[in-house]
Coordinates of C-alpha atoms in Angstrom, one line a residue:
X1 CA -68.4 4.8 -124.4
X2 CA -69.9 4.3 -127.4
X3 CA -68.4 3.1 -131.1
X4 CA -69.1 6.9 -132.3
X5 CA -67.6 8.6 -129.7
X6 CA -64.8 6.3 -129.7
X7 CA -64.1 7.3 -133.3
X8 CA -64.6 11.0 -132.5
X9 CA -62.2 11.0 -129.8
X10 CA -59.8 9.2 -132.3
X11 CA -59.9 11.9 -135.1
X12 CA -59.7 14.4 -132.6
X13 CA -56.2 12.8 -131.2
X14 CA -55.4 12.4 -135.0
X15 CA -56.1 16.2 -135.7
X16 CA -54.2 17.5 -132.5
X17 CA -50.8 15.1 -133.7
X18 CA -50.9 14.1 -130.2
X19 CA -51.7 10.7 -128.3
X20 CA -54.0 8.8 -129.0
X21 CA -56.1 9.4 -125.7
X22 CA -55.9 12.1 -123.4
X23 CA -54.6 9.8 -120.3
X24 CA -57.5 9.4 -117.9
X25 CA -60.4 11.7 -120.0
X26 CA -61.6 9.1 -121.6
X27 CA -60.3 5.8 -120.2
X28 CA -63.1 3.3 -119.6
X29 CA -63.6 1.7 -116.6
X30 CA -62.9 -2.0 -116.0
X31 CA -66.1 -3.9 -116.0
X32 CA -67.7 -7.2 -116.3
X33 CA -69.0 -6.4 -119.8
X34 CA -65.9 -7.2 -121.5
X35 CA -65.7 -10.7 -120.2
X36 CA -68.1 -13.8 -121.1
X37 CA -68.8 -16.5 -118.8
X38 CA -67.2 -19.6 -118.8
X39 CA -68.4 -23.0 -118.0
X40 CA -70.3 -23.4 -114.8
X41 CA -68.8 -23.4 -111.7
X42 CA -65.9 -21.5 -113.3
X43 CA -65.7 -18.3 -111.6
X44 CA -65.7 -14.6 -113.9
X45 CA -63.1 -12.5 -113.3
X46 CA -60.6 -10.1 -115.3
X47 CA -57.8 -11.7 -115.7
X48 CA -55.7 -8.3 -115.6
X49 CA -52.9 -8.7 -112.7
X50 CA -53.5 -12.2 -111.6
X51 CA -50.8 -13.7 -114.4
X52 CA -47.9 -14.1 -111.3
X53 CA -50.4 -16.1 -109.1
X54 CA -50.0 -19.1 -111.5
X55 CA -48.7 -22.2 -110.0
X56 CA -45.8 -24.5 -112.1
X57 CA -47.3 -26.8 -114.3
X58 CA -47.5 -30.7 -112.8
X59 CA -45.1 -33.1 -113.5
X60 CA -45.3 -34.1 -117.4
X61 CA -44.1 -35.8 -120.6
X62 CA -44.0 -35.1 -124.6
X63 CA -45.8 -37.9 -126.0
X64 CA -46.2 -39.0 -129.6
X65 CA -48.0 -36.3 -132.0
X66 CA -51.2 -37.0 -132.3
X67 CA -52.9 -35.9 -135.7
X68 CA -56.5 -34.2 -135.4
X69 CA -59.6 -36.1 -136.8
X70 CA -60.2 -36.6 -140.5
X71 CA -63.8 -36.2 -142.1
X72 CA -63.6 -37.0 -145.5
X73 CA -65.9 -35.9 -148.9
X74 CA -67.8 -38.8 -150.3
X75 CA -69.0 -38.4 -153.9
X76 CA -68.4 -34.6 -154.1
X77 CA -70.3 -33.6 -150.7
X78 CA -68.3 -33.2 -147.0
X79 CA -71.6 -32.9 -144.8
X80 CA -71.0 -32.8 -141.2
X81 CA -71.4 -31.0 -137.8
X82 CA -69.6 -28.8 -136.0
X83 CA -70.1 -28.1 -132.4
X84 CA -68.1 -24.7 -130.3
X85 CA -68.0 -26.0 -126.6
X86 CA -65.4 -25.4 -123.8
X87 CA -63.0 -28.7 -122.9
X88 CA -61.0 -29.5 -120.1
X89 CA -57.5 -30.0 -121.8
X90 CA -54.4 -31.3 -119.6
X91 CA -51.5 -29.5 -121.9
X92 CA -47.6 -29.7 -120.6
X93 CA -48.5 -30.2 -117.0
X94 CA -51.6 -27.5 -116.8
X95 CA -55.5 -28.5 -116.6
X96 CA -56.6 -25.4 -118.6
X97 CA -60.5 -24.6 -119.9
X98 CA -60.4 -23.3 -123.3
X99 CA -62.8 -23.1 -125.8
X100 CA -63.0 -26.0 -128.8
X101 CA -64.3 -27.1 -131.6
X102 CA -65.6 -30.8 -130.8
X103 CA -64.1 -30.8 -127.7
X104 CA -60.5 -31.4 -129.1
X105 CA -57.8 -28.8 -129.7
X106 CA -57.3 -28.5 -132.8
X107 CA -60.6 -29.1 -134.6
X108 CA -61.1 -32.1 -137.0
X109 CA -59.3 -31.7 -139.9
X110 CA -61.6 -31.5 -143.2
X111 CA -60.4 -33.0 -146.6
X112 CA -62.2 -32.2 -149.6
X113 CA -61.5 -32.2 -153.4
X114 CA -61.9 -29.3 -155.6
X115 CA -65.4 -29.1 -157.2
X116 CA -66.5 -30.4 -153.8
X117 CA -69.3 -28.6 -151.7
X118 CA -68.3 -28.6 -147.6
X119 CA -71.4 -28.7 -145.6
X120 CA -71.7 -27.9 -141.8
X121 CA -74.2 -27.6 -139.4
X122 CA -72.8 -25.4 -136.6
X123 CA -73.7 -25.3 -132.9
X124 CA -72.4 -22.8 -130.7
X125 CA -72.7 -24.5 -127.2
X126 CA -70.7 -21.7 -125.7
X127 CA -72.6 -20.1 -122.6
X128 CA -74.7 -16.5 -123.0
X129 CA -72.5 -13.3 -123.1
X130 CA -72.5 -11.9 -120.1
X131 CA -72.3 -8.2 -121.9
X132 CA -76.1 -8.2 -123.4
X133 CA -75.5 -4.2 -124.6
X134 CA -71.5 -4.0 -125.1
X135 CA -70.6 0.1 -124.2
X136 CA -68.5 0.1 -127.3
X137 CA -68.7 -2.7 -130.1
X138 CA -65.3 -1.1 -131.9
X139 CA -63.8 -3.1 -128.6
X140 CA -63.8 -7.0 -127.8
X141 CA -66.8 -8.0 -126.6
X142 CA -69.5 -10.8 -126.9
X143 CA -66.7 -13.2 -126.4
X144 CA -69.1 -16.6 -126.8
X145 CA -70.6 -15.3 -129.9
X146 CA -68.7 -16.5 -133.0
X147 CA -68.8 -17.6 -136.7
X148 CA -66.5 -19.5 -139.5
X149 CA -63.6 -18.3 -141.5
X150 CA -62.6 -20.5 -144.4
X151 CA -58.9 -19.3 -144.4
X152 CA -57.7 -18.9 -147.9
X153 CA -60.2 -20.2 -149.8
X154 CA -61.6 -18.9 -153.4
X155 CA -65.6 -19.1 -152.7
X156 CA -68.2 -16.5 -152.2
X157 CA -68.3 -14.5 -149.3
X158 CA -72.1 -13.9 -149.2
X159 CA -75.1 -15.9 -148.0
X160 CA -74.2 -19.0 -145.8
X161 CA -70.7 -19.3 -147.5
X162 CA -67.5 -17.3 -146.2
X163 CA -69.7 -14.6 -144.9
X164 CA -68.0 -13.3 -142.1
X165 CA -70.3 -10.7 -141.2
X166 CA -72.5 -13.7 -140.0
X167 CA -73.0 -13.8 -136.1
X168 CA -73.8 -17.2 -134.7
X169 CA -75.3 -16.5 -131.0
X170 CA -74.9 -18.3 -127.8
X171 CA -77.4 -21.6 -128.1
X172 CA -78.2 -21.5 -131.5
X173 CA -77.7 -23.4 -134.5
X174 CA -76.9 -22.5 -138.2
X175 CA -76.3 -23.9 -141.9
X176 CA -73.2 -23.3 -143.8
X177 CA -72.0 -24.1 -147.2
X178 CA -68.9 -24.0 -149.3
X179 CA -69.2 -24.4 -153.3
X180 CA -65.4 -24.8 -154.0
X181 CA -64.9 -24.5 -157.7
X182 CA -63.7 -27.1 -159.7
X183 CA -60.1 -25.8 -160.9
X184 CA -60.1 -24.4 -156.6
X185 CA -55.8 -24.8 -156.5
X186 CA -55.1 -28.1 -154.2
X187 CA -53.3 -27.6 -150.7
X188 CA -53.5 -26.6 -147.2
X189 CA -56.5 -24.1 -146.0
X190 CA -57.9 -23.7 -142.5
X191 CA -60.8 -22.3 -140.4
X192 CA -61.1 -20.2 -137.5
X193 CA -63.6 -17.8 -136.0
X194 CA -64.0 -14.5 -137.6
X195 CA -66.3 -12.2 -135.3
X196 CA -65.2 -9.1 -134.7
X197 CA -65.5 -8.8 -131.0
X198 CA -64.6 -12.0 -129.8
X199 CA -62.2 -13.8 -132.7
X200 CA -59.1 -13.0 -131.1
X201 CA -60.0 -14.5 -127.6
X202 CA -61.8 -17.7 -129.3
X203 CA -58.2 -18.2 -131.4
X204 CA -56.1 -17.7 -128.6
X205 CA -58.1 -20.1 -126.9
X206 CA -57.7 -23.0 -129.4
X207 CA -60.4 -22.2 -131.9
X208 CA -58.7 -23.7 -135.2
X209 CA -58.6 -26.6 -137.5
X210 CA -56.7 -27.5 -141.1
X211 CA -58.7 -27.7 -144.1
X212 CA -56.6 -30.4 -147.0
X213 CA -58.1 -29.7 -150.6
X214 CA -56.3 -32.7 -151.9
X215 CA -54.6 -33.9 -155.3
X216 CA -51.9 -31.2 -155.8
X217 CA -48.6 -33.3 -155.6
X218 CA -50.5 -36.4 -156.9
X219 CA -48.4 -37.0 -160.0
X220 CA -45.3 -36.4 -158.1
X221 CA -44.2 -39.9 -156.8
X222 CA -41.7 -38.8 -154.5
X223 CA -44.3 -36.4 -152.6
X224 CA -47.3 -39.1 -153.2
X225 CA -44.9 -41.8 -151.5
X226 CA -43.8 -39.6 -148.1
X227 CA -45.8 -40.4 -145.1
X228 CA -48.1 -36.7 -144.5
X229 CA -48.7 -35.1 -141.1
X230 CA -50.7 -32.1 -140.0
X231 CA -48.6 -30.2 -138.0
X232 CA -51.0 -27.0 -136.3
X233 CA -49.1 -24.5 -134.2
X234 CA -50.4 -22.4 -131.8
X235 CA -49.7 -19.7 -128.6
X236 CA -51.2 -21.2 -125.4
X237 CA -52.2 -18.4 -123.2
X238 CA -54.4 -18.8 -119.7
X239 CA -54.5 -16.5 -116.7
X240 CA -54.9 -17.5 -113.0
X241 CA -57.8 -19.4 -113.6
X242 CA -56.6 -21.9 -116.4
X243 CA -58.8 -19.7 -119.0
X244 CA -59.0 -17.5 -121.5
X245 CA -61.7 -15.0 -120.5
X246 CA -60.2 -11.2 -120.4
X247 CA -58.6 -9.6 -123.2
X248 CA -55.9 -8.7 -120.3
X249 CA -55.0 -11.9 -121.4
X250 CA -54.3 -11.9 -124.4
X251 CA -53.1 -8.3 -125.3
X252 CA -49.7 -7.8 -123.5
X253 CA -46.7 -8.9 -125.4
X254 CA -44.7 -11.6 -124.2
X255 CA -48.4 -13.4 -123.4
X256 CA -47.1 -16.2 -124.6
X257 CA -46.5 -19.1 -122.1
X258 CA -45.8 -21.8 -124.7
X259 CA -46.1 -22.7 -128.1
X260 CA -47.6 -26.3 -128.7
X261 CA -48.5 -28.5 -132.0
X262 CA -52.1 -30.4 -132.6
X263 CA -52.4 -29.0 -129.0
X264 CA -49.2 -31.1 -127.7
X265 CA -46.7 -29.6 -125.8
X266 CA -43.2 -30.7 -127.3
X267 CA -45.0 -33.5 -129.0
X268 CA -42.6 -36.6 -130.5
X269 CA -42.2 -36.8 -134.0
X270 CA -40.6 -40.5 -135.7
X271 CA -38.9 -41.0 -138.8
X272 CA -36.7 -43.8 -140.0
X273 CA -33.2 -42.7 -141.4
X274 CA -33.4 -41.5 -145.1
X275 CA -37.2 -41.3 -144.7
X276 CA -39.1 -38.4 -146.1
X277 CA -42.1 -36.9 -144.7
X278 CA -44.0 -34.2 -145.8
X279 CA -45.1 -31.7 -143.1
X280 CA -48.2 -29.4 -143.4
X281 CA -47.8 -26.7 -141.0
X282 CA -50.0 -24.2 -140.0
X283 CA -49.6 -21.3 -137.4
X284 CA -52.7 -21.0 -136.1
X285 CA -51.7 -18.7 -132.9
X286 CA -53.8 -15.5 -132.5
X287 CA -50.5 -12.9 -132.0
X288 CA -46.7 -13.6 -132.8
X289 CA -44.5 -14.4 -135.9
X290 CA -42.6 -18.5 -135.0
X291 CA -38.9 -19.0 -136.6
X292 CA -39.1 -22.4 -136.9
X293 CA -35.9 -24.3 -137.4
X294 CA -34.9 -28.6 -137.2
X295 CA -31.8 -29.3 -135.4
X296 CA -29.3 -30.8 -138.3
X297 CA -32.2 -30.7 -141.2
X298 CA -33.5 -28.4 -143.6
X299 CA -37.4 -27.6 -143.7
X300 CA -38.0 -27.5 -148.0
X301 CA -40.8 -25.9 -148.7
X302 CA -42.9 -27.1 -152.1
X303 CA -46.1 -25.1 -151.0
X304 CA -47.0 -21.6 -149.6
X305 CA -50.8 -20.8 -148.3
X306 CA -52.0 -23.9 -150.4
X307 CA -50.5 -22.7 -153.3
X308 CA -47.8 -24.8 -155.0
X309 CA -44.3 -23.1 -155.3
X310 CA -42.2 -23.2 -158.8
X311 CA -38.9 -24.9 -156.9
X312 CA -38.5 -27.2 -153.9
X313 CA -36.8 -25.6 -151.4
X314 CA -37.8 -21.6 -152.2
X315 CA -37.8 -19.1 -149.4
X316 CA -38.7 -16.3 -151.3
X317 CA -41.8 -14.3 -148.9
X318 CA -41.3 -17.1 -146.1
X319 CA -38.3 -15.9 -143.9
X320 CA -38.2 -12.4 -143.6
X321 CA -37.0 -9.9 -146.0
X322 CA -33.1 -9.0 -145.8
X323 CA -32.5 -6.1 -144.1
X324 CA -35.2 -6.8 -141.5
X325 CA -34.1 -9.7 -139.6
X326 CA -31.3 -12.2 -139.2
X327 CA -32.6 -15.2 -139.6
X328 CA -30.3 -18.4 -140.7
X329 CA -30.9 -19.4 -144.0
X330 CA -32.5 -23.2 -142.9
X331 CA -35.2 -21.2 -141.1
X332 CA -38.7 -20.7 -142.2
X333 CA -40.4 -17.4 -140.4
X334 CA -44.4 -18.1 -140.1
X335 CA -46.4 -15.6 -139.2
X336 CA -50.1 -16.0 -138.2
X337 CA -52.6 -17.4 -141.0
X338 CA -49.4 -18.3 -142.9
X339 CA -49.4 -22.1 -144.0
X340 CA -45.6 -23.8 -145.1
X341 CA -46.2 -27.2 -146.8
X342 CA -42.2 -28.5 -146.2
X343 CA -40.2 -31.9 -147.1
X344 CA -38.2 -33.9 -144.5
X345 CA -35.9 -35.8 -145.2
X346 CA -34.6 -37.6 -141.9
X347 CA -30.7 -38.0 -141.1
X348 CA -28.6 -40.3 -138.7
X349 CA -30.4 -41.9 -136.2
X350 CA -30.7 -39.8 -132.9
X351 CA -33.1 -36.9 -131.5
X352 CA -33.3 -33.4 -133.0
X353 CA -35.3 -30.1 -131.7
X354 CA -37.6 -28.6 -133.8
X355 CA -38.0 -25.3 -132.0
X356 CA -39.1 -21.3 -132.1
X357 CA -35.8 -19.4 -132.4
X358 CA -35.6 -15.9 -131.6
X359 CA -36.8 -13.2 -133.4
X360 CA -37.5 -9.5 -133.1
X361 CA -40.7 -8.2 -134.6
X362 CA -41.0 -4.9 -132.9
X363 CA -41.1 -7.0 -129.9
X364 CA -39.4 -10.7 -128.7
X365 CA -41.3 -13.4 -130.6
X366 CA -42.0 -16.7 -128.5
X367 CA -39.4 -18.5 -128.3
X368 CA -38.6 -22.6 -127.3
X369 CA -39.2 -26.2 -128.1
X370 CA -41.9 -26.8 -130.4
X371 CA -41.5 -31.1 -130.8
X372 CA -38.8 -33.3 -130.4
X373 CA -37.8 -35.7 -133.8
X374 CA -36.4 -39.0 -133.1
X375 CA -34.6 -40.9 -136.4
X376 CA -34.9 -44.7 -135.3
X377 CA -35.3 -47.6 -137.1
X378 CA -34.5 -49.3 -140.1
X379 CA -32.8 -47.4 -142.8
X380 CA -34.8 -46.3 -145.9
X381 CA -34.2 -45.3 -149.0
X382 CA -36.4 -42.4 -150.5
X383 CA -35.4 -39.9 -152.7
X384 CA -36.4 -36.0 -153.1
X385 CA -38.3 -34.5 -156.0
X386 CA -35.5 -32.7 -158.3
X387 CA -38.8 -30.6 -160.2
X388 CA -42.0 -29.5 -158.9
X389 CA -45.3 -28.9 -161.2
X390 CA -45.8 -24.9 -162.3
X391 CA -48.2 -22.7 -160.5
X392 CA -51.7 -22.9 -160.9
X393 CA -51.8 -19.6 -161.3
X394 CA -49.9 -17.6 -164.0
X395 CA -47.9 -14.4 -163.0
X396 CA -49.7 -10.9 -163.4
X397 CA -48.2 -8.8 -165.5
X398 CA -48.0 -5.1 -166.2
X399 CA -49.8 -5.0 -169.2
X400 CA -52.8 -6.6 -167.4
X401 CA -53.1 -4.1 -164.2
X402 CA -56.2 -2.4 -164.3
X403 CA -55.8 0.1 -161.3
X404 CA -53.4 0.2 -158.6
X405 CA -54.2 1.4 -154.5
X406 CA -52.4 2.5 -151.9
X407 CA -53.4 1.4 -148.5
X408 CA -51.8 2.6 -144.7
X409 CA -51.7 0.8 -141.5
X410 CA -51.0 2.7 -138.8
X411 CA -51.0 2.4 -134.8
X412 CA -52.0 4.7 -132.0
X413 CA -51.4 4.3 -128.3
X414 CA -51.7 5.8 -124.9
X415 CA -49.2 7.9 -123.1
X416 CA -48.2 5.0 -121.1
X417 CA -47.6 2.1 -123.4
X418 CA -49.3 -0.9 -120.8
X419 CA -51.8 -4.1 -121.2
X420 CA -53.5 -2.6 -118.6
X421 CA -54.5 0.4 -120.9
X422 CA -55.6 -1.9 -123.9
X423 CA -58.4 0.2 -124.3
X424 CA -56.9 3.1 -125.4
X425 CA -55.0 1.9 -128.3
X426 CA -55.7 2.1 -131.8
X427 CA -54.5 0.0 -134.4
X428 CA -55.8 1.2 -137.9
X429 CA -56.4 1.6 -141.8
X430 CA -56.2 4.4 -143.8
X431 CA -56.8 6.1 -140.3
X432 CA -59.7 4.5 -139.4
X433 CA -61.2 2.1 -136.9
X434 CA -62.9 -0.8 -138.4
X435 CA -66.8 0.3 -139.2
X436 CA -69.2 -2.6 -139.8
X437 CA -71.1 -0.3 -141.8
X438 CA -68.1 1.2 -144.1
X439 CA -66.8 0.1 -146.7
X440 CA -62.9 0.5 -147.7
X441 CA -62.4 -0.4 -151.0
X442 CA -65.0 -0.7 -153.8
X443 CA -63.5 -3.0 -156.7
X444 CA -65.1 -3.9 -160.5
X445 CA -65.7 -7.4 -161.1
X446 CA -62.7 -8.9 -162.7
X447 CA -60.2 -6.0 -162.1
X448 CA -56.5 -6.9 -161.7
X449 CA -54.9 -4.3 -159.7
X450 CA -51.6 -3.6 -157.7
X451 CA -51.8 -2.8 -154.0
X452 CA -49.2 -1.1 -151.5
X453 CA -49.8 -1.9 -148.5
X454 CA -47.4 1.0 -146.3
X455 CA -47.2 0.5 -142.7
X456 CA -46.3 3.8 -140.6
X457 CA -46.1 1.9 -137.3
X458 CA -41.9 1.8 -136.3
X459 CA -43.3 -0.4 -133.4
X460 CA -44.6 -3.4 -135.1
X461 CA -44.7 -5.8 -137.9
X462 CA -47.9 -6.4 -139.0
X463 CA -49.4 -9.4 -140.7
X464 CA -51.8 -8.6 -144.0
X465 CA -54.5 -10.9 -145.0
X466 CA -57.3 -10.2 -147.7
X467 CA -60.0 -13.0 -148.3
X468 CA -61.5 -14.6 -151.3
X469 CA -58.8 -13.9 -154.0
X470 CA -55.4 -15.1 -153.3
X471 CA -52.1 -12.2 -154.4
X472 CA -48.8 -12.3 -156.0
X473 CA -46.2 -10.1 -154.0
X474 CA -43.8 -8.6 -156.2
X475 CA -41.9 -6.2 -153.7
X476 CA -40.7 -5.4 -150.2
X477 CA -40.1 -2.0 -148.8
X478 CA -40.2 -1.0 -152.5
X479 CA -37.9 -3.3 -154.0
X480 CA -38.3 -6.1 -156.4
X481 CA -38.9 -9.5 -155.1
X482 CA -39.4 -13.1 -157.4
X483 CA -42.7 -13.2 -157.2
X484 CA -44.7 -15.3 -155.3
X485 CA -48.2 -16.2 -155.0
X486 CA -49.8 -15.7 -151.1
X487 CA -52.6 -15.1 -148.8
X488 CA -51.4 -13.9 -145.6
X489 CA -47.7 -12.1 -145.7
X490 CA -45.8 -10.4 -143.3
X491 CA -45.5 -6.3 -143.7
X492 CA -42.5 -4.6 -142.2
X493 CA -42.8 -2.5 -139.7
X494 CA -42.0 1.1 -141.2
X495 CA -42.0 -0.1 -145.1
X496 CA -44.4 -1.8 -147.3
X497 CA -45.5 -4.7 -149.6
X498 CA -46.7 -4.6 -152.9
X499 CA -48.5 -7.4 -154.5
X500 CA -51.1 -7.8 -157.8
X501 CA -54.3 -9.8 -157.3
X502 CA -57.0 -10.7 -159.7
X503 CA -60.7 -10.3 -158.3
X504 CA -62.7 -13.0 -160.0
X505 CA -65.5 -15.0 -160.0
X506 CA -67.4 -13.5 -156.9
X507 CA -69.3 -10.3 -156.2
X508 CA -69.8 -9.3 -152.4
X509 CA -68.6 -7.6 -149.2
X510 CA -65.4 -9.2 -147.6
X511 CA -62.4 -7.9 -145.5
X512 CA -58.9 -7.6 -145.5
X513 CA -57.2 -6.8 -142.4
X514 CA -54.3 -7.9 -139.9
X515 CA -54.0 -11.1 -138.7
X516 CA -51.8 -10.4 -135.5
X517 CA -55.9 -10.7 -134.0
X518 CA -55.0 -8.2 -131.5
X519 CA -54.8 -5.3 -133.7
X520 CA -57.4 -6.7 -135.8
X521 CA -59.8 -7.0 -132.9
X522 CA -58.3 -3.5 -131.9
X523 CA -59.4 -1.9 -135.7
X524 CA -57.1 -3.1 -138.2
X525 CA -60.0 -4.5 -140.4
X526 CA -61.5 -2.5 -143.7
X527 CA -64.2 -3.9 -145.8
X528 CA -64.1 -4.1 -149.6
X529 CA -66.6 -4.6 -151.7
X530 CA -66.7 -6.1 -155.1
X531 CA -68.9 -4.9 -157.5
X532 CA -70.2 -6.2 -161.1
X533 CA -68.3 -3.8 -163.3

């Protein structure tokens, strides 16, 4: 079925206010083309009903966190190589085959300065698509065809820099270059694939590293002296086969077997009594909001989606918005894409969970152990920063709006709300599927304008994300919030969020869209274009 008739078939649903589909009509059948092949000797399948056939993980242990790979700038320039391959990785007692950057789950993590220009010569080693002509490209396909997402980051989406709309085939190599500019706010960043078709499955199966654009607590001795980790969170799926090869796979909810960090499951994480650490986490999963709490500790923030926060400790537009959940106050609610840069400070000796609590969003969110602290050792004496530094970026007012927008998202689904129907549902923005070849939004050069984002789906939360320009929210469901200054933020499922961004420095096409990947990868994506005014 192809992308047109697809879309015809939706506005026709959409017309009739009925289903989405008409249950069986236009159902397509189950084939091979939705799948790509894995390594050899690794047998292709669907993965659809063969989840119960998994055995119980081997015997196993949580060892000590181990942080990803550091590549470093030197004099302004981060050149390196980058190489997409499937790995054997033996993860809390399963051998599973997952896709990778560098063989390692997560990817080496990249440190750069601002002013600095990140270059990376990409290989995608991943086998040929076994789908050469896709029936419908609106659907997950191509699967080992990919590209790179610079999460977050202010630099130009065209050319060879964040140009998402870049494929990078099977067997092939390609150039790619950031120019970050030189006031680019310090913090934590990250990349991921972006190709529409197959990002979801790649993410799901590991696809992800931490970008650290450095110096933003420098002058802050009590940050500058606390040892730093990387801690990168993310959903481990697999089906009978140890893999991630069907979007079966990944689609139901409750997928989730596990959450793990930097690819550990339950890793161990040491501090000495008084000491204080600073944690950069990341969830990096492909689906599902993480309440993360720390047994007898408080997580305090100082940064939100590498963007400093006024006070240590603020909450405001991490946990969820009263009225939706309830959550404890010590808890910080991640959803995916969202980065939390938090301060530790360690208590009494002894071993504490740092775990997934549950949470409701539309659905049960994964739930579990996500590492294990142990406070040993000698006693130290560190102390807590009582002020942080301002933004880098100052608040948008009212006086300087330019235009305001108001933007839906909306979902669609069959009769009978199953995985197995994954086909047949519709996840969307101002009522459409994602088009390649349509743009959304058209915005001037240098407009500052207010956005609501209104989501008419009572089933799920969804997660908004816009590239290039970073946003301050300034209300929830319609209500004043202190504003705060994000790139990825949780929208309720029946209300809204409405935030003012400025659109500087770069012309070009870009996206904004979900970042639950399913419903991205199932139409919640819309181009916008910005135009010199």
């Amino acid at each position: 079925m192809s992308s047109v008739t697809r879309r015809r078939v939706l506005a026709g649903s959409l017309a009739a206010g009925g289903s989405l589909l008409v249950a069986g009509a236009t159902r397509l059948p189950r084939a091979a083309a939705d799948d790509a092949t894995p390594t050899a000797g690794h047998m292709a399948h669907e993965s659809a009903g063969t989840q119960g056939l998994i055995p119980g993980p081997s015997p196993w242990a949580p060892a000590d966190l181990v942080e990803p790979e550091i590549r470093r700038s030197v004099d302004g320039v981060l050149e390196t190589e980058l190489h997409a391959r499937y790995t054997w990785k033996d993860d809390g007692g399963y051998q599973l085959s997952m896709r990778s950057y560098e063989g390692t789950i997560p990817g080496p993590t990249l440190r750069l300065q601002p002013g600095d220009t990140l270059k990376i010569r990409f290989h995608n080693q991943l086998p040929a698509n076994r789908d050469e002509a896709p029936r419908d490209e609106a659907l997950p396909h191509h699967l080992n065809s990919t590209n790179f997402h610079f999460h977050g980051a202010h630099v130009s989406p065209e050319g060879i820099s964040d140009n998402i709309f870049r494929v990078f085939e099977p067997g092939q190599s390609y150039d790619i270059e950031f120019d970050l500019p030189e006031d680019h706010p310090s913090g934590a960043y990250w990349y991921h694939p972006h190709n529409h078709g197959s990002a979801d499955i790649q993410i799901a199966s590991g696809m992800a590293g931490v970008v650290i654009i450095e110096g933003d607590y420098a002058d802050v001795p009590e940050i500058a002296a606390a040892t730093e980790r990387v801690l990168l969170m993310n959903q481990v799926v697999f089906d009978a086969y140890r893999q991630v090869e069907g979007f079966e796979t990944v689609f139901p909810e409750g997928a989730t077997r596990y959450l793990t960090i930097n690819g550990q499951r339950e890793p161990i994480i040491r501090l000495r009594p008084g000491e204080v650490q600073r944690w950069r986490i990341l969830h990096a999963g492909y689906q599902d909001d993480i309440l993360m709490s720390l047994d007898g500790h408080t997580l305090l923030p100082i940064a939100r989606d590498g963007i400093r926060l006024p006070e240590i400790g603020r909450t405001v537009g991490i946990t969820q918005p009263a009225g939706i959940s309830e959550a404890p106050p010590e808890a910080i609610l991640f959803a995916p894409g969202q980065r939390v840069d938090v301060l530790v400070q360690a208590g009494a000796p002894g071993e504490y969970l740092l775990q997934a609590l549950p949470y409701f969003q539309g659905y049960d969110a994964p739930t579990g152990p996500l590492a294990h602290v142990i406070v040993e050792g000698e006693p130290m004496e560190m102390a807590l920063p009582t002020t942080l530094p301002p933004s880098p970026f100052a608040d948008i007012t009212g006086d300087e709006l330019t235009g305001e927008r108001q933007i839906l998202f909306s979902r669609h689904a069959p009769e009978v709300d199953a995985a197995g129907h994954w086909r047949e549902f519709a996840f969307l923005v101002d009522g459409e599927l994602f088009d390649m070849h349509v743009v959304g939004q058209t915005v001037d050069l240098n407009a500052v304008e207010e956005w609501t984002i209104t989501s008419s789906d009572e089933h799920n939360d969804h997660v908004f994300h816009i590239h290039v320009n970073p946003f301050q929210l300034v209300k929830v469901n319609g209500e004043p919030v202190e504003p705060i200054w994000l790139d990825t933020v949780i929208v309720p499922r029946g209300g809204s969020i409405t935030f003012r961004t400025r659109f500087l420095d770069f012309t070009g096409k870009y996206v904004l869209h979900c970042h639950m990947m399913n419903h991205e990868e199932l139409g919640m994506m819309q181009i916008v274009e910005i135009v010199a005014a």
